[in-house]
């Protein structure tokens, strides 16, 4: 499944760069920058073109309610083959790409991406508890 990352400033390029450092080159992972120089009509057209490909596609955005998300939702319209994510993080993108490489069913791929995104967010105190739980349950 093709995916497009879009967000403020260099968010998209940075995320793609990090994903590819870990997973290798990803031809089906595209980027679209939104910054102060962005022409909104050109930006919206690029999103529309991506979403109207007729294929199942995903758009990953950085911020709920931000321009990249809002414009992606406009491009989606009522198209059930277009899936819009917000709050994109690196674990989520790696999961999405990895599941795509394994040709995982679309619904499962989308669910796993969201689940991994949520699991990837923690506070140091929480992380310490998780590590301790693993060590105590290991029994070795």
Coordinates of C-alpha atoms in Angstrom, one line a residue, residues 20-128:
X20 CA 14.5 4.2 5.6
X21 CA 17.6 4.1 7.9
X22 CA 15.9 1.2 9.8
X23 CA 14.0 -0.6 7.0
X24 CA 15.9 0.4 3.8
X25 CA 14.6 2.3 0.8
X26 CA 10.8 2.6 0.5
X27 CA 9.6 3.5 -3.0
X28 CA 5.9 3.5 -1.8
X29 CA 6.5 5.9 1.0
X30 CA 6.2 9.5 -0.2
X31 CA 6.5 12.9 1.4
X32 CA 4.7 16.2 1.0
X33 CA 6.0 19.2 2.9
X34 CA 3.9 21.9 4.4
X35 CA 5.6 25.1 5.4
X36 CA 5.3 28.9 5.2
X37 CA 6.1 28.9 1.5
X38 CA 3.5 26.3 0.6
X39 CA 0.9 27.3 -1.9
X40 CA -2.4 25.8 -0.4
X41 CA -3.9 25.2 -3.8
X42 CA -0.9 23.3 -5.0
X43 CA -0.7 21.4 -1.7
X44 CA -4.4 20.4 -1.8
X45 CA -4.1 19.3 -5.5
X46 CA -1.1 17.0 -4.6
X47 CA -3.2 15.5 -1.7
X48 CA -6.2 15.1 -4.0
X49 CA -4.1 13.4 -6.7
X50 CA -2.6 11.0 -4.2
X51 CA -6.0 10.1 -2.6
X52 CA -7.8 9.7 -6.0
X53 CA -5.4 7.1 -7.4
X54 CA -8.1 4.4 -7.0
X55 CA -5.8 2.4 -4.8
X56 CA -5.9 1.7 -1.1
X57 CA -3.6 4.5 0.4
X58 CA -2.6 5.9 3.7
X59 CA -1.8 9.5 4.7
X60 CA 0.2 10.1 7.8
X61 CA 0.0 13.5 9.4
X62 CA 1.7 15.1 12.4
X63 CA -1.0 17.0 14.2
X64 CA -4.8 16.6 14.7
X65 CA -6.4 19.7 13.4
X66 CA -3.3 21.0 11.7
X67 CA -3.4 22.1 8.0
X68 CA -1.8 18.8 6.7
X69 CA -4.5 16.8 8.5
X70 CA -7.4 19.1 7.6
X71 CA -6.4 19.1 3.9
X72 CA -5.9 15.3 3.9
X73 CA -9.4 14.9 5.2
X74 CA -10.7 17.1 2.4
X75 CA -8.8 15.0 -0.1
X76 CA -10.2 11.8 1.4
X77 CA -13.8 13.0 1.1
X78 CA -15.9 9.8 1.4
X79 CA -13.3 7.5 -0.1
X80 CA -13.1 4.3 2.0
X81 CA -9.8 3.4 0.3
X82 CA -8.0 6.4 1.9
X83 CA -6.9 6.1 5.5
X84 CA -5.8 9.2 7.4
X85 CA -3.5 9.0 10.4
X86 CA -2.7 11.8 12.8
X87 CA -0.1 11.9 15.6
X88 CA 2.3 10.0 13.4
X89 CA 5.4 8.7 15.2
X90 CA 8.4 6.6 14.1
X91 CA 7.2 3.2 15.6
X92 CA 3.9 3.6 13.8
X93 CA 5.6 4.1 10.4
X94 CA 8.1 1.3 10.9
X95 CA 5.1 -1.0 11.8
X96 CA 3.2 0.1 8.7
X97 CA 6.2 -0.4 6.4
X98 CA 7.0 -3.8 8.0
X99 CA 3.5 -5.0 7.7
X100 CA 3.4 -3.9 4.1
X101 CA 6.5 -5.8 3.3
X102 CA 4.8 -8.9 4.7
X103 CA 1.7 -8.2 2.7
X104 CA -0.5 -8.1 5.8
X105 CA -4.3 -7.6 5.3
X106 CA -5.1 -3.9 5.1
X107 CA -7.4 -3.7 8.2
X108 CA -4.9 -5.5 10.4
X109 CA -2.0 -3.4 9.0
X110 CA -3.9 -0.2 9.9
X111 CA -4.9 -1.5 13.4
X112 CA -1.3 -2.6 14.2
X113 CA 0.1 0.7 13.1
X114 CA -2.2 2.6 15.5
X115 CA -1.5 0.1 18.3
X116 CA 2.2 0.4 17.8
X117 CA 2.0 4.2 17.8
X118 CA 0.3 4.1 21.2
X119 CA 2.6 1.6 22.7
X120 CA 5.6 3.6 21.5
X121 CA 4.7 6.5 23.7
X122 CA 5.8 6.3 27.3
X123 CA 7.3 8.3 30.1
X124 CA 10.6 7.3 31.8
X125 CA 8.8 6.3 35.0
X126 CA 6.4 4.0 33.0
X127 CA 9.3 2.6 31.0
X128 CA 11.1 1.7 34.3

